[in-house]
PDB file of C-alpha atoms and ligand atoms in Angstrom:
ATOM      1  CA  MET A 342     -18.644 -31.244 -30.853  1.00 46.00           C
ATOM      2  CA  MET A 343     -15.332 -30.423 -32.508  1.00 47.00           C
ATOM      3  CA  GLN A 344     -15.898 -26.696 -32.696  1.00 49.00           C
ATOM      4  CA  PRO A 345     -16.767 -26.233 -28.991  1.00 51.00           C
ATOM      5  CA  ALA A 346     -13.632 -28.238 -28.128  1.00 55.00           C
ATOM      6  CA  LEU A 347     -11.508 -25.988 -30.325  1.00 54.00           C
ATOM      7  CA  GLU A 348     -13.190 -22.918 -28.886  1.00 58.00           C
ATOM      8  CA  LEU A 349     -12.415 -24.157 -25.372  1.00 60.00           C
ATOM      9  CA  VAL A 350      -8.711 -24.472 -26.216  1.00 59.00           C
ATOM     10  CA  ILE A 351      -8.651 -21.032 -27.790  1.00 57.00           C
ATOM     11  CA  ALA A 352     -10.611 -19.494 -24.887  1.00 61.00           C
ATOM     12  CA  GLU A 353      -8.062 -20.996 -22.499  1.00 65.00           C
ATOM     13  CA  LEU A 354      -5.199 -19.504 -24.522  1.00 57.00           C
ATOM     14  CA  GLU A 355      -6.903 -16.130 -24.511  1.00 58.00           C
ATOM     15  CA  LYS A 356      -7.359 -16.360 -20.739  1.00 61.00           C
ATOM     16  CA  ILE A 357      -3.623 -17.057 -20.339  1.00 58.00           C
ATOM     17  CA  ARG A 358      -2.836 -14.091 -22.566  1.00 56.00           C
ATOM     18  CA  GLU A 359      -5.060 -11.766 -20.535  1.00 55.00           C
ATOM     19  CA  THR A 360      -3.891 -12.892 -17.114  1.00 57.00           C
ATOM     20  CA  SER A 361      -0.216 -13.491 -17.701  1.00 56.00           C
ATOM     21  CA  ASP A 362       2.715 -11.207 -18.419  1.00 52.00           C
ATOM     22  CA  ARG A 363       3.846 -13.567 -21.119  1.00 52.00           C
ATOM     23  CA  ALA A 364       1.894 -14.396 -24.251  1.00 52.00           C
ATOM     24  CA  PRO A 365       0.869 -18.054 -24.448  1.00 54.00           C
ATOM     25  CA  ARG A 366       3.198 -20.113 -26.597  1.00 56.00           C
ATOM     26  CA  VAL A 367       1.673 -22.633 -28.947  1.00 54.00           C
ATOM     27  CA  SER A 368       3.585 -24.430 -31.651  1.00 51.00           C
ATOM     28  CA  ARG A 369       2.454 -23.758 -35.183  1.00 50.00           C
ATOM     29  CA  ASN A 370       2.102 -27.535 -35.601  1.00 50.00           C
ATOM     30  CA  ALA A 371      -0.374 -27.748 -32.754  1.00 54.00           C
ATOM     31  CA  LEU A 372      -2.440 -24.889 -34.174  1.00 51.00           C
ATOM     32  CA  GLU A 373      -2.394 -26.403 -37.650  1.00 49.00           C
ATOM     33  CA  GLN A 374      -3.522 -29.734 -36.246  1.00 52.00           C
ATOM     34  CA  LEU A 375      -6.367 -28.086 -34.341  1.00 53.00           C
ATOM     35  CA  GLN A 376      -7.406 -26.127 -37.403  1.00 50.00           C
ATOM     36  CA  SER A 377      -7.278 -29.154 -39.717  1.00 46.00           C
ATOM     37  CA  THR A 378      -9.213 -31.234 -37.176  1.00 47.00           C
ATOM     38  CA  TYR A 379     -11.895 -28.581 -37.173  1.00 43.00           C
ATOM     39  CA  SER A 380     -11.905 -28.339 -40.999  1.00 39.00           C
ATOM     40  CA  LEU A 381     -12.298 -32.117 -41.152  1.00 37.00           C
ATOM     41  CA  ALA A 382     -15.128 -32.008 -38.647  1.00 38.00           C
ATOM     42  CA  VAL A 383     -17.110 -29.385 -40.553  1.00 34.00           C
ATOM     43  CA  SER A 384     -16.645 -31.313 -43.799  1.00 34.00           C
ATOM     44  CA  LEU A 385     -18.042 -34.573 -42.337  1.00 36.00           C
ATOM     45  CA  PRO A 386     -21.749 -35.201 -43.040  1.00 37.00           C
ATOM     46  CA  GLY A 387     -23.888 -34.119 -40.149  1.00 40.00           C
ATOM     47  CA  THR A 388     -21.162 -32.123 -38.421  1.00 38.00           C
ATOM     48  CA  ALA A 389     -21.231 -28.972 -40.548  1.00 39.00           C
ATOM     49  CA  GLU A 390     -22.708 -25.766 -39.237  1.00 41.00           C
ATOM     50  CA  PRO A 391     -26.011 -25.002 -40.969  1.00 41.00           C
ATOM     51  CA  HIS A 392     -25.097 -21.509 -42.150  1.00 44.00           C
ATOM     52  CA  GLU A 393     -21.827 -19.911 -43.057  1.00 42.00           C
ATOM     53  CA  ASP A 394     -22.655 -16.744 -41.185  1.00 47.00           C
ATOM     54  CA  ARG A 395     -23.354 -18.820 -38.090  1.00 47.00           C
ATOM     55  CA  GLN A 396     -19.887 -20.310 -38.454  1.00 49.00           C
ATOM     56  CA  GLU A 397     -18.475 -16.817 -38.831  1.00 50.00           C
ATOM     57  CA  ALA A 398     -20.216 -15.749 -35.601  1.00 55.00           C
ATOM     58  CA  HIS A 399     -18.468 -18.611 -33.795  1.00 56.00           C
ATOM     59  CA  VAL A 400     -15.013 -17.698 -35.043  1.00 58.00           C
ATOM     60  CA  SER A 401     -13.022 -16.590 -32.037  1.00 64.00           C
ATOM     61  CA  PRO A 402     -10.892 -13.440 -32.227  1.00 65.00           C
ATOM     62  CA  THR A 403      -7.720 -15.547 -31.961  1.00 62.00           C
ATOM     63  CA  ARG A 404      -8.631 -17.786 -34.865  1.00 62.00           C
ATOM     64  CA  ARG A 405      -9.836 -14.832 -36.933  1.00 66.00           C
ATOM     65  CA  GLN A 406      -6.521 -13.114 -36.179  1.00 66.00           C
ATOM     66  CA  LEU A 407      -4.620 -16.205 -37.351  1.00 63.00           C
ATOM     67  CA  ARG A 408      -6.619 -16.377 -40.555  1.00 66.00           C
ATOM     68  CA  GLU A 409      -6.306 -12.679 -41.144  1.00 67.00           C
ATOM     69  CA  SER A 410      -2.604 -12.682 -40.411  1.00 83.00           C
ATOM     70  CA  SER A 411      -2.139 -15.292 -43.114  1.00 84.00           C
ATOM     71  CA  ALA A 412      -4.161 -13.194 -45.573  1.00 87.00           C
ATOM     72  CA  ASN A 413      -2.206 -10.124 -44.460  1.00 93.00           C
ATOM     73  CA  ARG A 414       1.065 -11.849 -45.192  1.00 95.00           C
ATOM     74  CA  VAL A 415      -0.054 -12.533 -48.747  1.00 96.00           C
ATOM     75  CA  GLN A 416      -1.108  -8.916 -49.132  1.00 95.00           C
ATOM     76  CA  MET A 417       2.053  -7.513 -47.562  1.00 96.00           C
ATOM     77  CA  LEU A 418       4.294  -9.702 -49.710  1.00 97.00           C
ATOM     78  CA  ALA A 419       2.361  -8.621 -52.803  1.00 97.00           C
ATOM     79  CA  SER A 420       3.014  -4.999 -51.908  1.00 97.00           C
ATOM     80  CA  VAL A 421       6.772  -5.595 -51.500  1.00 98.00           C
ATOM     81  CA  ARG A 422       6.789  -7.567 -54.761  1.00 98.00           C
ATOM     82  CA  GLU A 423       5.198  -4.610 -56.534  1.00 98.00           C
ATOM     83  CA  ARG A 424       7.956  -2.295 -55.297  1.00 98.00           C
ATOM     84  CA  VAL A 425      10.618  -4.789 -56.310  1.00 98.00           C
ATOM     85  CA  CYS A 426       9.097  -5.121 -59.798  1.00 98.00           C
ATOM     86  CA  GLY A 427       9.533  -1.411 -60.416  1.00 98.00           C
ATOM     87  CA  CYS A 428      12.850  -1.060 -58.573  1.00 98.00           C
ATOM     88  CA  THR A 429      15.708   0.680 -60.400  1.00 98.00           C
ATOM     89  CA  LYS A 430      18.011   1.305 -57.431  1.00 98.00           C
ATOM     90  CA  CYS A 431      20.789  -0.546 -59.263  1.00 98.00           C
ATOM     91  CA  ALA A 432      20.395   1.092 -62.654  1.00 98.00           C
ATOM     92  CA  HIS A 433      22.818  -1.331 -64.335  1.00 97.00           C
ATOM     93  CA  LEU A 434      20.843  -4.368 -63.135  1.00 98.00           C
ATOM     94  CA  ALA A 435      17.454  -2.838 -63.876  1.00 98.00           C
ATOM     95  CA  ARG A 436      18.672  -2.311 -67.452  1.00 97.00           C
ATOM     96  CA  SER A 437      20.032  -5.821 -67.951  1.00 96.00           C
ATOM     97  CA  ARG A 438      17.392  -7.953 -66.186  1.00 97.00           C
ATOM     98  CA  THR A 439      14.614  -9.745 -68.012  1.00 97.00           C
ATOM     99  CA  GLN A 440      12.487  -9.432 -64.890  1.00 98.00           C
ATOM    100  CA  THR A 441      12.874  -9.265 -61.135  1.00 98.00           C
ATOM    101  CA  VAL A 442      12.880 -12.531 -59.180  1.00 98.00           C
ATOM    102  CA  PHE A 443      11.041 -11.903 -55.946  1.00 98.00           C
ATOM    103  CA  GLY A 444      10.573 -15.179 -54.086  1.00 98.00           C
ATOM    104  CA  VAL A 445       8.282 -18.159 -54.058  1.00 98.00           C
ATOM    105  CA  GLY A 446       6.489 -20.406 -51.601  1.00 98.00           C
ATOM    106  CA  ASN A 447       4.298 -20.420 -48.574  1.00 97.00           C
ATOM    107  CA  PRO A 448       3.806 -17.038 -46.862  1.00 97.00           C
ATOM    108  CA  ASP A 449       3.342 -18.999 -43.605  1.00 96.00           C
ATOM    109  CA  ALA A 450       6.449 -21.137 -44.173  1.00 97.00           C
ATOM    110  CA  GLU A 451       8.343 -22.549 -41.226  1.00 98.00           C
ATOM    111  CA  ILE A 452      11.569 -22.646 -43.240  1.00 98.00           C
ATOM    112  CA  MET A 453      12.943 -19.940 -45.488  1.00 98.00           C
ATOM    113  CA  PHE A 454      15.848 -20.758 -47.805  1.00 98.00           C
ATOM    114  CA  ILE A 455      18.012 -17.827 -48.830  1.00 98.00           C
ATOM    115  CA  GLY A 456      20.316 -17.843 -51.826  1.00 98.00           C
ATOM    116  CA  GLU A 457      22.517 -15.161 -53.324  1.00 98.00           C
ATOM    117  CA  ALA A 458      21.019 -13.997 -56.639  1.00 98.00           C
ATOM    118  CA  PRO A 459      19.072 -15.149 -59.689  1.00 98.00           C
ATOM    119  CA  GLY A 460      21.021 -16.770 -62.495  1.00 96.00           C
ATOM    120  CA  SER A 461      20.134 -16.927 -66.143  1.00 95.00           C
ATOM    121  CA  ASP A 462      17.330 -19.531 -65.733  1.00 96.00           C
ATOM    122  CA  GLU A 463      15.771 -17.625 -62.853  1.00 97.00           C
ATOM    123  CA  ASP A 464      15.979 -14.342 -64.760  1.00 97.00           C
ATOM    124  CA  GLN A 465      14.123 -16.004 -67.643  1.00 97.00           C
ATOM    125  CA  GLN A 466      11.468 -17.689 -65.508  1.00 98.00           C
ATOM    126  CA  GLY A 467      11.042 -15.090 -62.760  1.00 98.00           C
ATOM    127  CA  GLU A 468      11.362 -17.715 -60.002  1.00 98.00           C
ATOM    128  CA  PRO A 469      14.324 -18.406 -57.695  1.00 98.00           C
ATOM    129  CA  PHE A 470      16.186 -21.724 -57.791  1.00 98.00           C
ATOM    130  CA  VAL A 471      14.755 -23.227 -60.980  1.00 97.00           C
ATOM    131  CA  GLY A 472      18.041 -24.056 -62.766  1.00 95.00           C
ATOM    132  CA  ARG A 473      20.187 -27.125 -62.078  1.00 96.00           C
ATOM    133  CA  ALA A 474      21.131 -25.945 -58.594  1.00 96.00           C
ATOM    134  CA  GLY A 475      17.479 -25.129 -57.957  1.00 97.00           C
ATOM    135  CA  GLN A 476      16.388 -28.603 -58.977  1.00 97.00           C
ATOM    136  CA  LEU A 477      18.867 -30.018 -56.493  1.00 97.00           C
ATOM    137  CA  LEU A 478      17.484 -27.727 -53.790  1.00 98.00           C
ATOM    138  CA  THR A 479      13.987 -29.014 -54.613  1.00 98.00           C
ATOM    139  CA  LYS A 480      15.278 -32.583 -54.131  1.00 98.00           C
ATOM    140  CA  ILE A 481      16.772 -31.645 -50.761  1.00 98.00           C
ATOM    141  CA  ILE A 482      13.482 -30.049 -49.706  1.00 98.00           C
ATOM    142  CA  LYS A 483      11.605 -33.212 -50.741  1.00 98.00           C
ATOM    143  CA  ALA A 484      14.084 -35.437 -48.888  1.00 97.00           C
ATOM    144  CA  MET A 485      13.269 -33.371 -45.796  1.00 98.00           C
ATOM    145  CA  GLY A 486       9.600 -34.264 -46.240  1.00 97.00           C
ATOM    146  CA  PHE A 487       8.441 -30.925 -47.645  1.00 98.00           C
ATOM    147  CA  SER A 488       7.506 -29.585 -51.049  1.00 97.00           C
ATOM    148  CA  ARG A 489       8.585 -26.282 -52.578  1.00 97.00           C
ATOM    149  CA  GLU A 490       5.089 -25.007 -51.804  1.00 97.00           C
ATOM    150  CA  ASP A 491       5.590 -25.660 -48.070  1.00 98.00           C
ATOM    151  CA  VAL A 492       8.728 -23.564 -47.698  1.00 98.00           C
ATOM    152  CA  TYR A 493       9.708 -20.089 -48.871  1.00 98.00           C
ATOM    153  CA  ILE A 494      12.659 -19.492 -51.198  1.00 98.00           C
ATOM    154  CA  ALA A 495      14.236 -16.122 -51.906  1.00 98.00           C
ATOM    155  CA  ASN A 496      17.540 -14.537 -52.821  1.00 98.00           C
ATOM    156  CA  ILE A 497      19.422 -11.586 -51.367  1.00 98.00           C
ATOM    157  CA  LEU A 498      19.405  -9.945 -54.804  1.00 98.00           C
ATOM    158  CA  LYS A 499      16.203  -9.729 -56.808  1.00 98.00           C
ATOM    159  CA  CYS A 500      17.875  -9.015 -60.152  1.00 98.00           C
ATOM    160  CA  ARG A 501      20.349 -11.155 -62.017  1.00 98.00           C
ATOM    161  CA  PRO A 502      23.881  -9.742 -61.729  1.00 98.00           C
ATOM    162  CA  ASN A 503      24.707  -8.447 -65.190  1.00 96.00           C
ATOM    163  CA  MET A 504      27.369 -10.060 -67.338  1.00 93.00           C
ATOM    164  CA  PRO A 505      29.701  -8.453 -69.855  1.00 88.00           C
ATOM    165  CA  ALA A 506      28.273  -8.602 -73.399  1.00 84.00           C
ATOM    166  CA  GLY A 507      28.961 -11.917 -75.079  1.00 83.00           C
ATOM    167  CA  SER A 508      29.921 -13.765 -71.882  1.00 86.00           C
ATOM    168  CA  PHE A 509      28.061 -16.728 -70.440  1.00 84.00           C
ATOM    169  CA  GLY A 510      27.345 -18.013 -66.963  1.00 88.00           C
ATOM    170  CA  ASN A 511      26.506 -16.101 -63.839  1.00 92.00           C
ATOM    171  CA  ARG A 512      28.507 -13.906 -61.526  1.00 95.00           C
ATOM    172  CA  ALA A 513      28.221 -13.453 -57.774  1.00 95.00           C
ATOM    173  CA  PRO A 514      26.593 -10.219 -56.606  1.00 97.00           C
ATOM    174  CA  THR A 515      28.893  -7.520 -55.258  1.00 97.00           C
ATOM    175  CA  PRO A 516      28.676  -6.448 -51.600  1.00 96.00           C
ATOM    176  CA  ALA A 517      27.308  -3.068 -52.757  1.00 97.00           C
ATOM    177  CA  GLU A 518      24.562  -4.694 -54.833  1.00 98.00           C
ATOM    178  CA  MET A 519      23.607  -6.937 -51.931  1.00 98.00           C
ATOM    179  CA  GLN A 520      23.520  -4.041 -49.512  1.00 97.00           C
ATOM    180  CA  THR A 521      21.228  -2.113 -51.852  1.00 98.00           C
ATOM    181  CA  CYS A 522      18.771  -4.984 -52.304  1.00 98.00           C
ATOM    182  CA  ARG A 523      18.945  -6.471 -48.798  1.00 97.00           C
ATOM    183  CA  PRO A 524      16.068  -4.379 -47.338  1.00 97.00           C
ATOM    184  CA  TYR A 525      13.596  -6.225 -49.581  1.00 98.00           C
ATOM    185  CA  LEU A 526      14.728  -9.583 -48.187  1.00 98.00           C
ATOM    186  CA  ILE A 527      14.509  -8.216 -44.655  1.00 97.00           C
ATOM    187  CA  GLU A 528      10.908  -7.221 -45.365  1.00 97.00           C
ATOM    188  CA  GLN A 529      10.183 -10.736 -46.660  1.00 98.00           C
ATOM    189  CA  ILE A 530      11.665 -12.290 -43.513  1.00 97.00           C
ATOM    190  CA  ASP A 531       9.775  -9.886 -41.258  1.00 96.00           C
ATOM    191  CA  ILE A 532       6.477 -10.683 -42.962  1.00 96.00           C
ATOM    192  CA  ILE A 533       6.900 -14.476 -43.146  1.00 96.00           C
ATOM    193  CA  GLN A 534       8.527 -14.865 -39.717  1.00 96.00           C
ATOM    194  CA  PRO A 535       9.824 -18.367 -40.447  1.00 97.00           C
ATOM    195  CA  LYS A 536      10.882 -20.557 -37.556  1.00 97.00           C
ATOM    196  CA  VAL A 537      14.197 -21.306 -39.226  1.00 98.00           C
ATOM    197  CA  LEU A 538      16.305 -19.535 -41.840  1.00 98.00           C
ATOM    198  CA  VAL A 539      18.681 -21.502 -44.037  1.00 98.00           C
ATOM    199  CA  ALA A 540      21.393 -19.520 -45.823  1.00 98.00           C
ATOM    200  CA  LEU A 541      22.815 -21.272 -48.870  1.00 98.00           C
ATOM    201  CA  GLY A 542      26.475 -20.485 -49.387  1.00 97.00           C
ATOM    202  CA  ALA A 543      28.961 -17.921 -48.136  1.00 97.00           C
ATOM    203  CA  VAL A 544      27.728 -15.132 -50.438  1.00 97.00           C
ATOM    204  CA  ALA A 545      24.187 -15.418 -49.056  1.00 97.00           C
ATOM    205  CA  VAL A 546      25.624 -15.302 -45.533  1.00 97.00           C
ATOM    206  CA  GLU A 547      27.583 -12.176 -46.394  1.00 97.00           C
ATOM    207  CA  GLY A 548      24.457 -10.575 -47.858  1.00 96.00           C
ATOM    208  CA  LEU A 549      22.388 -11.454 -44.817  1.00 96.00           C
ATOM    209  CA  LEU A 550      24.825 -10.898 -41.955  1.00 95.00           C
ATOM    210  CA  GLY A 551      27.320  -8.598 -43.622  1.00 92.00           C
ATOM    211  CA  ALA A 552      30.076 -10.970 -42.451  1.00 86.00           C
ATOM    212  CA  ARG A 553      32.548 -12.855 -44.564  1.00 88.00           C
ATOM    213  CA  GLY A 554      33.630 -16.333 -43.570  1.00 91.00           C
ATOM    214  CA  THR A 555      34.543 -19.670 -45.025  1.00 94.00           C
ATOM    215  CA  MET A 556      31.897 -22.328 -45.257  1.00 95.00           C
ATOM    216  CA  ARG A 557      34.170 -24.615 -43.261  1.00 93.00           C
ATOM    217  CA  GLU A 558      33.790 -22.354 -40.225  1.00 94.00           C
ATOM    218  CA  LEU A 559      30.200 -21.265 -40.857  1.00 96.00           C
ATOM    219  CA  ARG A 560      28.226 -24.358 -41.799  1.00 96.00           C
ATOM    220  CA  GLY A 561      26.775 -27.071 -39.620  1.00 95.00           C
ATOM    221  CA  ARG A 562      25.967 -24.995 -36.543  1.00 96.00           C
ATOM    222  CA  TRP A 563      23.299 -22.605 -35.462  1.00 97.00           C
ATOM    223  CA  HIS A 564      23.694 -18.887 -35.925  1.00 97.00           C
ATOM    224  CA  SER A 565      21.154 -16.212 -35.253  1.00 96.00           C
ATOM    225  CA  TYR A 566      19.602 -13.533 -37.393  1.00 96.00           C
ATOM    226  CA  ASN A 567      17.462 -11.036 -35.449  1.00 93.00           C
ATOM    227  CA  GLY A 568      16.706 -13.716 -32.882  1.00 94.00           C
ATOM    228  CA  MET A 569      15.756 -16.258 -35.555  1.00 97.00           C
ATOM    229  CA  PRO A 570      17.710 -19.503 -35.741  1.00 98.00           C
ATOM    230  CA  LEU A 571      19.886 -19.492 -38.847  1.00 98.00           C
ATOM    231  CA  MET A 572      21.481 -22.614 -40.330  1.00 98.00           C
ATOM    232  CA  ILE A 573      24.232 -22.127 -42.846  1.00 98.00           C
ATOM    233  CA  THR A 574      24.976 -24.783 -45.409  1.00 98.00           C
ATOM    234  CA  TYR A 575      26.559 -25.167 -48.833  1.00 98.00           C
ATOM    235  CA  HIS A 576      24.863 -23.710 -51.894  1.00 97.00           C
ATOM    236  CA  PRO A 577      23.455 -26.570 -54.015  1.00 97.00           C
ATOM    237  CA  ALA A 578      25.721 -25.374 -56.860  1.00 96.00           C
ATOM    238  CA  TYR A 579      28.651 -26.466 -54.674  1.00 96.00           C
ATOM    239  CA  LEU A 580      27.196 -29.971 -54.534  1.00 96.00           C
ATOM    240  CA  LEU A 581      26.898 -30.005 -58.319  1.00 96.00           C
ATOM    241  CA  ARG A 582      30.635 -29.310 -58.490  1.00 96.00           C
ATOM    242  CA  ASN A 583      31.544 -31.692 -55.637  1.00 95.00           C
ATOM    243  CA  GLN A 584      29.382 -34.745 -55.991  1.00 93.00           C
ATOM    244  CA  SER A 585      31.065 -36.916 -53.366  1.00 95.00           C
ATOM    245  CA  PRO A 586      28.689 -38.543 -50.854  1.00 96.00           C
ATOM    246  CA  SER A 587      30.683 -36.984 -47.998  1.00 96.00           C
ATOM    247  CA  GLU A 588      29.859 -33.431 -49.181  1.00 96.00           C
ATOM    248  CA  LYS A 589      26.199 -34.355 -49.738  1.00 97.00           C
ATOM    249  CA  ARG A 590      26.164 -35.848 -46.252  1.00 97.00           C
ATOM    250  CA  LYS A 591      27.385 -32.546 -44.768  1.00 97.00           C
ATOM    251  CA  VAL A 592      24.446 -30.673 -46.278  1.00 98.00           C
ATOM    252  CA  TRP A 593      22.095 -33.446 -45.227  1.00 98.00           C
ATOM    253  CA  GLU A 594      23.362 -33.296 -41.637  1.00 98.00           C
ATOM    254  CA  ASP A 595      22.680 -29.561 -41.655  1.00 98.00           C
ATOM    255  CA  MET A 596      19.153 -30.217 -42.907  1.00 98.00           C
ATOM    256  CA  MET A 597      18.597 -32.848 -40.216  1.00 98.00           C
ATOM    257  CA  GLN A 598      19.498 -30.219 -37.639  1.00 98.00           C
ATOM    258  CA  VAL A 599      16.807 -28.025 -39.212  1.00 98.00           C
ATOM    259  CA  LEU A 600      14.262 -30.867 -38.980  1.00 98.00           C
ATOM    260  CA  GLU A 601      15.205 -31.468 -35.347  1.00 98.00           C
ATOM    261  CA  ARG A 602      14.812 -27.775 -34.580  1.00 98.00           C
ATOM    262  CA  LEU A 603      11.331 -27.898 -36.107  1.00 98.00           C
ATOM    263  CA  GLU A 604      10.568 -31.039 -34.092  1.00 97.00           C
ATOM    264  CA  LYS A 605       9.858 -32.987 -37.285  1.00 97.00           C
ATOM    265  CA  PRO A 606      10.245 -36.751 -37.154  1.00 96.00           C
ATOM    266  CA  ILE A 607      13.311 -38.156 -38.937  1.00 97.00           C
ATOM    267  CA  SER A 608      13.041 -41.736 -40.168  1.00 97.00           C
ATOM    268  CA  GLU A 609      15.860 -44.261 -39.945  1.00 96.00           C
ATOM    269  CA  LYS A 610      16.070 -44.161 -43.734  1.00 96.00           C
ATOM    270  CA  GLN A 611      16.480 -40.376 -43.671  1.00 96.00           C
ATOM    271  CA  ARG A 612      19.153 -40.620 -40.976  1.00 97.00           C
ATOM    272  CA  ASN A 613      21.186 -42.917 -43.196  1.00 96.00           C
ATOM    273  CA  TYR A 614      21.130 -40.826 -46.397  1.00 95.00           C
ATOM    274  CA  PHE A 615      24.609 -40.523 -47.967  1.00 93.00           C
ATOM    275  CA  LEU A 616      26.297 -42.708 -45.348  1.00 90.00           C
TER     276      LEU A 616
HETATM  277  S1  SF4 B1003      18.931  -5.782 -57.359  1.00 92.56           S
HETATM  278 FE1  SF4 B1003      17.369  -5.186 -55.890  1.00 92.56          FE
HETATM  279  S2  SF4 B1003      17.837  -3.057 -55.367  1.00 92.56           S
HETATM  280 FE2  SF4 B1003      18.946  -3.529 -57.274  1.00 92.56          FE
HETATM  281  S3  SF4 B1003      17.527  -2.900 -58.918  1.00 92.56           S
HETATM  282 FE3  SF4 B1003      17.165  -5.081 -58.529  1.00 92.56          FE
HETATM  283  S4  SF4 B1003      15.462  -5.088 -57.054  1.00 92.56           S
HETATM  284 FE4  SF4 B1003      16.337  -3.025 -57.033  1.00 92.56          FE
END
């Protein structure tokens, strides 16, 4: 019974699309719930379709499109990743990097976190936000009720900014380096189409919007990038340097705005973090 019900909903949506000037709007949550309800139904004894090909015949164009678009995203990201892997546009960075650091997470993510550039740990491991600041970001993501696998995380720069021989630490990317690498991030955003972007720190904002500003004036309110809601908050490295509950609370308030925008429930306990 579950499949005909799902088909009815989808048929109705298709009818709206065909007869209206505006495409039907359905929240991703609602679609996911419908899809998971159907998956559950076919996995229950006695409710499964007898043959896979029969199931395939019942798959509506809309649902097939959804499934294919997800597979397409994986494929399209893989193709950008391949170009990034071989990229030598910044010869000095291509020479000094251990590897490129493309991005990680769910190609269908609702939230995309954007940082500035890989540091030493990321350069070694090939994954963004894995050092101390990254571990703090992972904690923030978990406090929001997600896992790293649910969201997408990327940097403006895909190579670690080089350091003078014998020096330690990381340096911020230059505006020229960010401008050179930015198109790859734009491709990632275009493919993933997250519902909300979160820029971490003023350098990431500069890389994304090309505008300089202080975090005091930028954070805590909604901005827009290509029509997508953009929340700006402190880079987790800032919180490692300023561990006062009031600074943590600022970031948490920004993240609660993100949850509200995504219409995610916020518990009383969550509301009171760092108060
Ligand atoms: S930073 Fe970006 S543009 Fe520069 S070499 Fe690395 S991948 Fe290419």
